[in-house]
GROMACS .gro file of C-alpha atoms in nm:
model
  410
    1UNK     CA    1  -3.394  -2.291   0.453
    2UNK     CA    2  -3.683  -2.157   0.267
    3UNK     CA    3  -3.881  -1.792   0.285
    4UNK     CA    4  -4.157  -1.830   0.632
    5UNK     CA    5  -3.915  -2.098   0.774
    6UNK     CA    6  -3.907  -2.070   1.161
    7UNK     CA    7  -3.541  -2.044   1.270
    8UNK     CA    8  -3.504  -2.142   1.655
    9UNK     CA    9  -3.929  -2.138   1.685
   10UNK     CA   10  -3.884  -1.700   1.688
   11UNK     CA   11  -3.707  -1.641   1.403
   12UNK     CA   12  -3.906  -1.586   1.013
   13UNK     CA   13  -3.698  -1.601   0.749
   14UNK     CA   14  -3.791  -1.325   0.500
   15UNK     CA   15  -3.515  -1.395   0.213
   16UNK     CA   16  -3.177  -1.556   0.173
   17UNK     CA   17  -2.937  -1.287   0.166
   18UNK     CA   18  -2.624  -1.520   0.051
   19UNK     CA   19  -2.390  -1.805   0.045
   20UNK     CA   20  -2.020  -1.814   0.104
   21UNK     CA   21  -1.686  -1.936   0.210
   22UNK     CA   22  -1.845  -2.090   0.524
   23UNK     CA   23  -2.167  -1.970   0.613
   24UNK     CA   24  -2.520  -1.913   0.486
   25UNK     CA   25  -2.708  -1.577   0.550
   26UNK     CA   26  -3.055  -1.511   0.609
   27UNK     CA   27  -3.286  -1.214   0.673
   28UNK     CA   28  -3.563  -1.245   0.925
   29UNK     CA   29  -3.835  -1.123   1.113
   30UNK     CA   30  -3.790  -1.156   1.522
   31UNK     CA   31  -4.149  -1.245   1.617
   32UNK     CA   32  -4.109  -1.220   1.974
   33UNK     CA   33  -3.982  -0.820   2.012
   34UNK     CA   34  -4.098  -0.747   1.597
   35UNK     CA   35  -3.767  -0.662   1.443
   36UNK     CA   36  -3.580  -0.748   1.114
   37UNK     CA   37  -3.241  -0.920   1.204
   38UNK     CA   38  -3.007  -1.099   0.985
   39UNK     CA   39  -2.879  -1.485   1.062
   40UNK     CA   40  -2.609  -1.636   0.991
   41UNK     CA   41  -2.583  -2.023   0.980
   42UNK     CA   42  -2.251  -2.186   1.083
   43UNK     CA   43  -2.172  -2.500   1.011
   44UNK     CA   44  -1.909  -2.635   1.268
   45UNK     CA   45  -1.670  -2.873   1.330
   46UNK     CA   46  -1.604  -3.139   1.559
   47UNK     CA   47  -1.239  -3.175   1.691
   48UNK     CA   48  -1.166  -3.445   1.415
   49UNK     CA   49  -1.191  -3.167   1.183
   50UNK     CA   50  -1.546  -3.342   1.039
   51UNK     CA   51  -1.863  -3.176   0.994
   52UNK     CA   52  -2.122  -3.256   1.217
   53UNK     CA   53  -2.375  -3.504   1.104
   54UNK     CA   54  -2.720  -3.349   0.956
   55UNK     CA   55  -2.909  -3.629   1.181
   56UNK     CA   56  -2.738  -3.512   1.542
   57UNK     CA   57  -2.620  -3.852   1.566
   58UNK     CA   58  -2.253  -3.696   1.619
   59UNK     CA   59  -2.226  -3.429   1.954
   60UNK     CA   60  -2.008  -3.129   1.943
   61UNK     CA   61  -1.668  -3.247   2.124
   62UNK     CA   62  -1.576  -3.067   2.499
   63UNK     CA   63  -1.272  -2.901   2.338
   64UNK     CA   64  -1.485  -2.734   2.013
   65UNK     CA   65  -1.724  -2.627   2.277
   66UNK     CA   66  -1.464  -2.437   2.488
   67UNK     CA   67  -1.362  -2.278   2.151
   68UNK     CA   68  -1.714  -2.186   2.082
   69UNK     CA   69  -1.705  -2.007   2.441
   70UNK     CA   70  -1.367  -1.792   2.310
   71UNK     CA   71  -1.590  -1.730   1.952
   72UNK     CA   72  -1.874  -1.584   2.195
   73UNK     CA   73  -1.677  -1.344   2.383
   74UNK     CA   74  -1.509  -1.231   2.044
   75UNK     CA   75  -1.836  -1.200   1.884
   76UNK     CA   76  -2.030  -1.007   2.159
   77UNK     CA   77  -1.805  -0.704   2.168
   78UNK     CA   78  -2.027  -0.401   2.207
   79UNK     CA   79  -1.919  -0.086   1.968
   80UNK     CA   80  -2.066   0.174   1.722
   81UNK     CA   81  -1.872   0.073   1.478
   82UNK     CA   82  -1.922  -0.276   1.542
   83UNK     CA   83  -2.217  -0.495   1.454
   84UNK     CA   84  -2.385  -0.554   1.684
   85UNK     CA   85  -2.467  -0.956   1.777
   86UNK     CA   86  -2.824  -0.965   1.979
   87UNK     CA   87  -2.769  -1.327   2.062
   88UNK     CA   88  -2.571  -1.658   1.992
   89UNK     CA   89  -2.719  -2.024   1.972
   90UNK     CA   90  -2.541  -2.357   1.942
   91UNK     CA   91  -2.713  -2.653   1.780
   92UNK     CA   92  -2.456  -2.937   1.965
   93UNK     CA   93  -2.680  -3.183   1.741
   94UNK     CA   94  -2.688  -3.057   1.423
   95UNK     CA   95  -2.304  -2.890   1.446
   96UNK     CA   96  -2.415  -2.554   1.372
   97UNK     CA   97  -2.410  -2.225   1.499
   98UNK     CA   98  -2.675  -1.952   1.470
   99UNK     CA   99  -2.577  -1.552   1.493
  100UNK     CA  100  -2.845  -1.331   1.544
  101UNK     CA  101  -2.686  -1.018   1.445
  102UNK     CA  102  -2.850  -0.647   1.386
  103UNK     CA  103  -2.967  -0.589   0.990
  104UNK     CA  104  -2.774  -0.330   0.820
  105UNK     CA  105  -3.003  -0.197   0.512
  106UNK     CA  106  -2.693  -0.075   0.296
  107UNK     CA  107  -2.380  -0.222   0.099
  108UNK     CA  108  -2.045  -0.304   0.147
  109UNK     CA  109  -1.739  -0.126   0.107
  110UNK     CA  110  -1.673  -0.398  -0.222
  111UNK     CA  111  -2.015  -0.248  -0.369
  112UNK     CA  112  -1.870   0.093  -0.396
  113UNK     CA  113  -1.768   0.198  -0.744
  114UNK     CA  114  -1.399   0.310  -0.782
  115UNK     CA  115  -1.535   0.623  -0.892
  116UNK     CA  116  -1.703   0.740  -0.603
  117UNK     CA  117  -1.348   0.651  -0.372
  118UNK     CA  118  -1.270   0.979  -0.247
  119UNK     CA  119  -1.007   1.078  -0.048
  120UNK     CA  120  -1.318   1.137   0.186
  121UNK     CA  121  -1.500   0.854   0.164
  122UNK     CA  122  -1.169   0.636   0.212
  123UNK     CA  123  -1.085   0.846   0.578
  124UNK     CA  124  -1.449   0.790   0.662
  125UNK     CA  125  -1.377   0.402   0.614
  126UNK     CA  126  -1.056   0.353   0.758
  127UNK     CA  127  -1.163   0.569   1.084
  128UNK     CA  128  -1.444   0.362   1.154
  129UNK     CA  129  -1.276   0.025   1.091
  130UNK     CA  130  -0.952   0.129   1.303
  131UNK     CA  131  -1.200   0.280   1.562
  132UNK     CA  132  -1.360  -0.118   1.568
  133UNK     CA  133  -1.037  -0.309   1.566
  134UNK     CA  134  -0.884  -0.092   1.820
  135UNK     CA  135  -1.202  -0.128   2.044
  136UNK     CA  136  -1.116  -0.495   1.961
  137UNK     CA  137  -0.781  -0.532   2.062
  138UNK     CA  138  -0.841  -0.380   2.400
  139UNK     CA  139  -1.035  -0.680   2.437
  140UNK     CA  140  -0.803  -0.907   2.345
  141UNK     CA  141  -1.001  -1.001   2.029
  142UNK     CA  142  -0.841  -1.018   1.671
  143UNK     CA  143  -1.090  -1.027   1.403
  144UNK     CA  144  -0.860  -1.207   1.177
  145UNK     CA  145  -1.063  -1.176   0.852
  146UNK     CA  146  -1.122  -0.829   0.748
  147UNK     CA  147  -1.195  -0.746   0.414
  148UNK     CA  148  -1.421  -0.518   0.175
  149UNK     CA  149  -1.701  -0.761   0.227
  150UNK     CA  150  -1.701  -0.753   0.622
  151UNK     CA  151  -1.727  -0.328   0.596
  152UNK     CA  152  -2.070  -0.249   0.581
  153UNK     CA  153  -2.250   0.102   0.555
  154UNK     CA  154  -2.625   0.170   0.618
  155UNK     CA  155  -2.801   0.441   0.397
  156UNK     CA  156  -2.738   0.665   0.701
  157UNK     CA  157  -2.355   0.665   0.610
  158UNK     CA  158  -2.270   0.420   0.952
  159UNK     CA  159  -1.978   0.207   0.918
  160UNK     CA  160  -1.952  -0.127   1.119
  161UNK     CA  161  -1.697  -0.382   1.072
  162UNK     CA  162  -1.889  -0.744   1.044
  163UNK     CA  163  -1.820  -1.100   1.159
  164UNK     CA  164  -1.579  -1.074   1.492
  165UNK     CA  165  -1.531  -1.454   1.628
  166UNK     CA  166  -1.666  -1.596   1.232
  167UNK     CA  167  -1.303  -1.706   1.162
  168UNK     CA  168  -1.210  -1.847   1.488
  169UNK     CA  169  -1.573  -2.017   1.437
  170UNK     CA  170  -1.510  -2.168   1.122
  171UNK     CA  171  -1.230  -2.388   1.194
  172UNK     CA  172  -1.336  -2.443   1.548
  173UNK     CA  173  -1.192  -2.811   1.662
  174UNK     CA  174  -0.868  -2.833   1.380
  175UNK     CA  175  -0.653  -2.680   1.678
  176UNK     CA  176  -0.848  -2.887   1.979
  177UNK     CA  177  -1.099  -2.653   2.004
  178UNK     CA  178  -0.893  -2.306   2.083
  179UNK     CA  179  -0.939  -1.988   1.947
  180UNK     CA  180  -0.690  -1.857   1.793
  181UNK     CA  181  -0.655  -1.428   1.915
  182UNK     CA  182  -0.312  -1.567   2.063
  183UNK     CA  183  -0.246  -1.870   1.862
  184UNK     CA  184  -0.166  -1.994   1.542
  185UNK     CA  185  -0.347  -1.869   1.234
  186UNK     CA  186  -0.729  -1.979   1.125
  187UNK     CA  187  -0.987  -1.895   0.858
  188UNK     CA  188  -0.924  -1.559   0.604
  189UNK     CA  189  -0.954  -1.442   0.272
  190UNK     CA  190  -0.676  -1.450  -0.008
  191UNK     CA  191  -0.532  -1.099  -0.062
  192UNK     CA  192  -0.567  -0.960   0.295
  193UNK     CA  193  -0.349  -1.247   0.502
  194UNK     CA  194  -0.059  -1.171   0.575
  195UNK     CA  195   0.253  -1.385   0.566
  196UNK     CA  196   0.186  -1.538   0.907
  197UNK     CA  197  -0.140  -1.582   0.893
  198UNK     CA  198  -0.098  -1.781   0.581
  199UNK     CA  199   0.218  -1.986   0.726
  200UNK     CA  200   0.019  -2.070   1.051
  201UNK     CA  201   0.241  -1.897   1.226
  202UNK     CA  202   0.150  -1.698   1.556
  203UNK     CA  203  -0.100  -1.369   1.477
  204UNK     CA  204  -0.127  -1.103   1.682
  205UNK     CA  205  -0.264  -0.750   1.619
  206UNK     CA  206  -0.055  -0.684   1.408
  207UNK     CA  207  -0.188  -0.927   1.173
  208UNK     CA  208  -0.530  -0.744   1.155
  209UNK     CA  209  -0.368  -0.395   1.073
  210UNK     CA  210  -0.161  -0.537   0.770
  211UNK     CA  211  -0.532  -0.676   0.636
  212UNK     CA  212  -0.722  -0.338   0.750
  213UNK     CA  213  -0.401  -0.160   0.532
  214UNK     CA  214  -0.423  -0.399   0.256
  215UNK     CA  215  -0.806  -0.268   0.218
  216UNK     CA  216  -0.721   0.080   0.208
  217UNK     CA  217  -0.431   0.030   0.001
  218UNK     CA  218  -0.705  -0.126  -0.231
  219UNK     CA  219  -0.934   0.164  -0.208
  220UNK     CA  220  -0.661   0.403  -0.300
  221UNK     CA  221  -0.502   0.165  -0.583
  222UNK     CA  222  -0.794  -0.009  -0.686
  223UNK     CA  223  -0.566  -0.355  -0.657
  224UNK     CA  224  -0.463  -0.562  -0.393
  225UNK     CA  225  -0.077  -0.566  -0.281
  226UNK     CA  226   0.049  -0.878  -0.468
  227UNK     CA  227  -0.265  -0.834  -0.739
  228UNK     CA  228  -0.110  -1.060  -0.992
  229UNK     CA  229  -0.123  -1.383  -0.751
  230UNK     CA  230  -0.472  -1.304  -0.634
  231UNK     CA  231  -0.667  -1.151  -0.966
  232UNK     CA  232  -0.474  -1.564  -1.108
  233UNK     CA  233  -0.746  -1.737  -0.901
  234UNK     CA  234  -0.438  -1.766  -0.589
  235UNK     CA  235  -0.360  -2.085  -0.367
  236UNK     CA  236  -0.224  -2.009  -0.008
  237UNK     CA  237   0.092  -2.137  -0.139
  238UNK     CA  238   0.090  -1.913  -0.410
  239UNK     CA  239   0.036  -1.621  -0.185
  240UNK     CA  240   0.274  -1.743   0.079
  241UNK     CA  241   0.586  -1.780  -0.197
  242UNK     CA  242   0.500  -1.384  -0.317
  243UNK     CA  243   0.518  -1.277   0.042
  244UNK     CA  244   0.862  -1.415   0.118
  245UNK     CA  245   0.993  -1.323  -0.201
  246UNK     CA  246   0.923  -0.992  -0.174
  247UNK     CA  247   0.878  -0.743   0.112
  248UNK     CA  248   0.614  -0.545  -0.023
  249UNK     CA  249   0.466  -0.542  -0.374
  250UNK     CA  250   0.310  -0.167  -0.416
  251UNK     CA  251   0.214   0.043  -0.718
  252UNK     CA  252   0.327   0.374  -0.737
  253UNK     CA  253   0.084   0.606  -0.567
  254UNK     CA  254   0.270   0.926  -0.662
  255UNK     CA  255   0.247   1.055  -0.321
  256UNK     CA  256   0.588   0.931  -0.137
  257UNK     CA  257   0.451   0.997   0.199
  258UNK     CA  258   0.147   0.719   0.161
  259UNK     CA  259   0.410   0.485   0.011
  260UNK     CA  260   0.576   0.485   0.361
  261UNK     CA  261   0.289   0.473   0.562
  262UNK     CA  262   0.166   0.142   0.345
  263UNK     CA  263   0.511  -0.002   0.308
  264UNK     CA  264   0.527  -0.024   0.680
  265UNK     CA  265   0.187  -0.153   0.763
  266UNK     CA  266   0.213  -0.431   0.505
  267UNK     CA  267   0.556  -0.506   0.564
  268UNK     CA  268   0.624  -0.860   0.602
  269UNK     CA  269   0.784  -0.894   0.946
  270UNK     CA  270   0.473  -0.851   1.195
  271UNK     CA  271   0.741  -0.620   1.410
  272UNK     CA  272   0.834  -0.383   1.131
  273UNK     CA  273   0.452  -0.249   1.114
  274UNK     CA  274   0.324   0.001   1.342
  275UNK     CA  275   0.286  -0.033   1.737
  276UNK     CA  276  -0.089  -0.004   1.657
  277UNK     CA  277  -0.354   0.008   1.439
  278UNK     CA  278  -0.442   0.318   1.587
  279UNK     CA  279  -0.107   0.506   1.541
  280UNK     CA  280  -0.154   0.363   1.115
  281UNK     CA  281  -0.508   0.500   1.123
  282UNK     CA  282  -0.359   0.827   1.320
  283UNK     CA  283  -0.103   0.859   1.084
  284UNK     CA  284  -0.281   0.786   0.720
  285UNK     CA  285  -0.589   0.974   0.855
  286UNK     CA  286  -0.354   1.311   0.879
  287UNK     CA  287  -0.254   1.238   0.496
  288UNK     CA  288  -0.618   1.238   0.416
  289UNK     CA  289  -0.694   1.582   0.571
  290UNK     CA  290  -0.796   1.414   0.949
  291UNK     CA  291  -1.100   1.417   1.108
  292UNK     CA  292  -1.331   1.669   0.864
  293UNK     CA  293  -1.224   1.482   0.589
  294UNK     CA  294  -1.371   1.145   0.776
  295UNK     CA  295  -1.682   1.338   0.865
  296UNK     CA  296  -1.707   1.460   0.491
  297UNK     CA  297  -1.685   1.129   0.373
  298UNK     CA  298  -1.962   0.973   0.580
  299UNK     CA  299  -2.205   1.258   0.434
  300UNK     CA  300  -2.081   1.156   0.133
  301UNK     CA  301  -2.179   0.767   0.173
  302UNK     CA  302  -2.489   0.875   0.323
  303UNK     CA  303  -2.607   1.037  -0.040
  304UNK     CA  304  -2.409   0.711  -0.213
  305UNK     CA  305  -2.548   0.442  -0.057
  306UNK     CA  306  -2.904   0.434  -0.141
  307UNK     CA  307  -2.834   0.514  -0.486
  308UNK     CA  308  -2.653   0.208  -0.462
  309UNK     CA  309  -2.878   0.002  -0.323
  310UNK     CA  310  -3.139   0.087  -0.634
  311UNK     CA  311  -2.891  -0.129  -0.812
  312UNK     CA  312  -2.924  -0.423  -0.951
  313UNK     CA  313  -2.745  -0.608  -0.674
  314UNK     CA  314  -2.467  -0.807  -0.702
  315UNK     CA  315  -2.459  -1.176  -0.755
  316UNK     CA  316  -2.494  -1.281  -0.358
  317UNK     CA  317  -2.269  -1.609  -0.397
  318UNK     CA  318  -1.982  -1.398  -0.453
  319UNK     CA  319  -1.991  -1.350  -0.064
  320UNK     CA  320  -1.688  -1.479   0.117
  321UNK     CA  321  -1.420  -1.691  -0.014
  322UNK     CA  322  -1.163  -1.550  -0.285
  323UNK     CA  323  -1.215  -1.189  -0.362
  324UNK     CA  324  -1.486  -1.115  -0.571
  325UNK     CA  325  -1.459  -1.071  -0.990
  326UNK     CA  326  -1.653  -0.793  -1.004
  327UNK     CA  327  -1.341  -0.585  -0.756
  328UNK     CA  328  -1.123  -0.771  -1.000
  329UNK     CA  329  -1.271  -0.594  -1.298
  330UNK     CA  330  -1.133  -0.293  -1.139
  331UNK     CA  331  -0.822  -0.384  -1.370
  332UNK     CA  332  -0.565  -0.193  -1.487
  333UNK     CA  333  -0.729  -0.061  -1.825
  334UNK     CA  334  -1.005   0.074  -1.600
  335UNK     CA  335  -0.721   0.222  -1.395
  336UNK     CA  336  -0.576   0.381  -1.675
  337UNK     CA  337  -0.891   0.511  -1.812
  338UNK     CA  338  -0.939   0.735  -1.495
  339UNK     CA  339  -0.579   0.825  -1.476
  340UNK     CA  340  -0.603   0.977  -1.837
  341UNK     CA  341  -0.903   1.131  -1.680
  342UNK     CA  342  -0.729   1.306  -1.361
  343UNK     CA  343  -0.463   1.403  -1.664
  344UNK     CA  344  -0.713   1.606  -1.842
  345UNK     CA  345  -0.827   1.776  -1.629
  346UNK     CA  346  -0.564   1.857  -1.484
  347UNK     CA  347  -0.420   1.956  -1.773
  348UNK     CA  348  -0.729   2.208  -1.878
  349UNK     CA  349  -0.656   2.309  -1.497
  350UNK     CA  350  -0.309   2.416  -1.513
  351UNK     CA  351  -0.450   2.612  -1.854
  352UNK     CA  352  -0.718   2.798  -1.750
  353UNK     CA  353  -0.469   2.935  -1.458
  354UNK     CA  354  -0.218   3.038  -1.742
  355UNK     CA  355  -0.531   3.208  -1.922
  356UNK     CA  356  -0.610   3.410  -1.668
  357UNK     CA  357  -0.280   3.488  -1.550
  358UNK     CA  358  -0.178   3.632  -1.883
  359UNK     CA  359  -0.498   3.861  -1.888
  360UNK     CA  360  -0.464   3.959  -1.577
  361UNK     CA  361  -0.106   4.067  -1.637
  362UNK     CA  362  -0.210   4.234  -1.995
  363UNK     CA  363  -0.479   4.408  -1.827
  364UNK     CA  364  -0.269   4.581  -1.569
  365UNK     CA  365   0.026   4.678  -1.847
  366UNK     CA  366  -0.252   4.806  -2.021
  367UNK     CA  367  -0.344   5.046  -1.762
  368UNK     CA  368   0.009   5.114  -1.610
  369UNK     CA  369   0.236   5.091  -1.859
  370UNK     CA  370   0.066   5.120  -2.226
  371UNK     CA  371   0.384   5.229  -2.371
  372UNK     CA  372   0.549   4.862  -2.304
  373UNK     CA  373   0.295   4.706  -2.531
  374UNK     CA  374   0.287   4.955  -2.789
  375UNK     CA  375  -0.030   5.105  -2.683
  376UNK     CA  376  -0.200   5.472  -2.717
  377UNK     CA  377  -0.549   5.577  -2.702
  378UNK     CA  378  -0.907   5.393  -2.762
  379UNK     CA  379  -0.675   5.054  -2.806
  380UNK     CA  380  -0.527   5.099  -2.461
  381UNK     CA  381  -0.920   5.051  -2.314
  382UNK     CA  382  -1.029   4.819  -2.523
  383UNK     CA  383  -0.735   4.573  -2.455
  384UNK     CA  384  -0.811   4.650  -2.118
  385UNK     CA  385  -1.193   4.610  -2.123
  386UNK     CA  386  -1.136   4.223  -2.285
  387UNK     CA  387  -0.882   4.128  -2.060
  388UNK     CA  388  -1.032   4.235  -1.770
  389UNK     CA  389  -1.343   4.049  -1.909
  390UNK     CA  390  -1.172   3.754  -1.995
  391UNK     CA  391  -0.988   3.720  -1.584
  392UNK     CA  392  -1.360   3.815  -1.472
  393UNK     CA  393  -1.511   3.522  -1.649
  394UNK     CA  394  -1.266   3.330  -1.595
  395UNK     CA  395  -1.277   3.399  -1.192
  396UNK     CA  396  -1.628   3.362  -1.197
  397UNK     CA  397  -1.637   2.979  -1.347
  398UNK     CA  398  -1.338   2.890  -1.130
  399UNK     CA  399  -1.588   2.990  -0.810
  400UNK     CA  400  -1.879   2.803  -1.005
  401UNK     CA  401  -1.650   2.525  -0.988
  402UNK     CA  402  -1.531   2.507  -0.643
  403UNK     CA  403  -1.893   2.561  -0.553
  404UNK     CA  404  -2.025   2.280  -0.745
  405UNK     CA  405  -1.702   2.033  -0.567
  406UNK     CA  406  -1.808   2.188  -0.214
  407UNK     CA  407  -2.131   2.106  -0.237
  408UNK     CA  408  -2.048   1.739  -0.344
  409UNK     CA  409  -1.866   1.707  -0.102
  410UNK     CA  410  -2.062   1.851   0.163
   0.00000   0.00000   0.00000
């Protein structure tokens, strides 16, 4: 597909946004109603498992098309926080599908330096994503691949979850044509399946909060749970074996609270999570200082994103698939880098306090009680005078401070 190509005789294609796992992504220009859209091309499969023929010689079987029908319905869910999909075509000749989905002008969740990961920005995240799943799941729609990638945020600071129905699309016809919201498992990405998904076993809602916690436990950590299989380029049999060897594989994220909350939502038994991804999200989100602190973070991403965007972007092949390298370069020495960081200051934190605590104290023996620190006379006010200096300055740079935080934050 090249730039000025007509897609479905309405459709210009403006630029080729990217290539991955199992679909190709265009931006276009709607001719008929004049408005920028993005496509994505699907090639399908026919209930052999083979791709269609590029000549049409070879028809779309009954039972893929039935599937397609459960891949529309999942698809055309209707929510802020969802992206919205302004219409679906199937091309029985050519085995493909076309998505005609609204153009978000942003990044990605995975385009977000670990740096800018705040507290704030992370509730802002997980609120919308758990707002769209659990939208979702009222439906009786899984999204079954969620992932960095499939978060997207305009340079307004909205959040919508991407690509409801893509996985059940993708492997349309290697389970007769069924989707799969109550079936076995389909289509993902390595590092956010969990252990049924990548067994085939049954998946159920509970399969898309273990991936949505696997993201946030990503954001906080900066790796995925089980990071050693999936930064070693990782099979689905190498994944699988970690998960049923061990229950959960976490870092320490010195805060024993969010170590419970993630241990449960990735545990490995599908029962042992929460009911709900909205009692996870309910729960995490009042670690993360609740609603104000997911409000905060969108004003946040609304100043981030478009400084992002002036960025030299990312190499677009890296969409889909395995994880990309660049979120593996968020490795452990970069990890450690920032803790020493946090350690500094933290350090220069707790010693500023002691600073000013001890002049505050000398400044009040000083006026008090001179005689306890051997005081008399003009050296009585002049120890007074530079201590009371010192906790003024001192006071006055620690409101600088909290101004300058406020205001980044605001």
């Amino acid at each position: 597909m090249q730039e000025n190509d007509l897609i479905l005789d309405r459709y210009r294609v403006l630029e080729h946004l990217g290539s991955g796992g199992f679909a190709s992504v265009y931006r276009a220009f709607d001719e008929r109603i004049a408005r920028r859209v993005a496509i994505k091309i699907l090639p399908l499969r026919t209930a052999s498992g083979k791709g269609a023929s590029k000549t049409g010689a070879q028809k779309m079987s009954e039972a893929a098309l039935m599937g397609l029908e459960e891949a529309r319905t999942a698809a055309m869910l209707s929510h802020p926080a969802i992206v919205s999909l302004f219409d679906f075509e199937i091309d029985e000749q050519r085995g493909v599908a076309y998505l005609i989905m609204e153009d978000i002008d942003g990044a990605t969740v995975a385009d977000i330096p670990s740096e800018y990961l705040t507290d704030e920005v992370i509730a802002a995240i997980l609120k919308a994503a758990a707002d769209a799943l659990t939208y979702a799941h009222k439906n009786g729609v899984l999204h079954l691949d969620i992932k960095p990638d499939n978060i997207l945020i305009s340079h307004e600071g909205q959040i919508k979850l991407a690509d409801f129905g893509l996985a059940q699309l993708s492997h349309i016809g290697q389970n007769n044509g069924r989707g799969s919201k109550h079936g076995r498992a389909i289509a993902g990405t390595l590092g956010y399946m969990p252990l049924e998904q990548l067994s085939g076993d049954e998946v159920c809602e509970a399969t898309d909060q273990w991936a949505l916690a696997a993201v946030i436990y990503e954001l906080f950590s900066d790796e995925y749970p089980y990071f050693e299989e999936v930064s070693r380029k990782p099979t689905a049999s190498s994944m699988l074996k970690a998960q049923e060897a061990d229950e959960v594989a976490l870092l320490d994220l010195n805060n024993i609270v969010l170590e419970g909350i993630f241990t449960r939502a990735l545990a490995r038994n599908p029962d042992m999570r929460f009911e709900s991804v909205k009692e996870f999200y309910e729960v995490l989100l009042a670690e993360l200082g609740d609603r104000p602190s997911a409000t905060a973070g969108k004003r946040e991403l609304k100043k981030l994103i478009p400084e992002l965007t002036n960025d030299e972007p990312d190499d677009p092949d890296e969409m889909g698939g395995l994880p990309s390298s660049r979120r593996l370069g968020r490795n452990k020495a970069d990890r450690e880098s920032r803790d020493f960081a946090g350690c500094l200051r933290s350090v220069l934190s707790i010693t500023f306090k002691v600073i000013m605590g001890i002049a505050l104290a000398i400044c009040l023996l000083a006026w008090i009680v001179p005689d306890i620190l051997l005081l008399s006379g003009n050296n009585r006010w002049l120890v007074v005078q530079v201590a009371a200096g010192v906790f003024i300055i001192g006071a006055l740079l620690g409101l600088l401070f909290a101004a300058n935080r406020a205001r980044r934050h605001r």
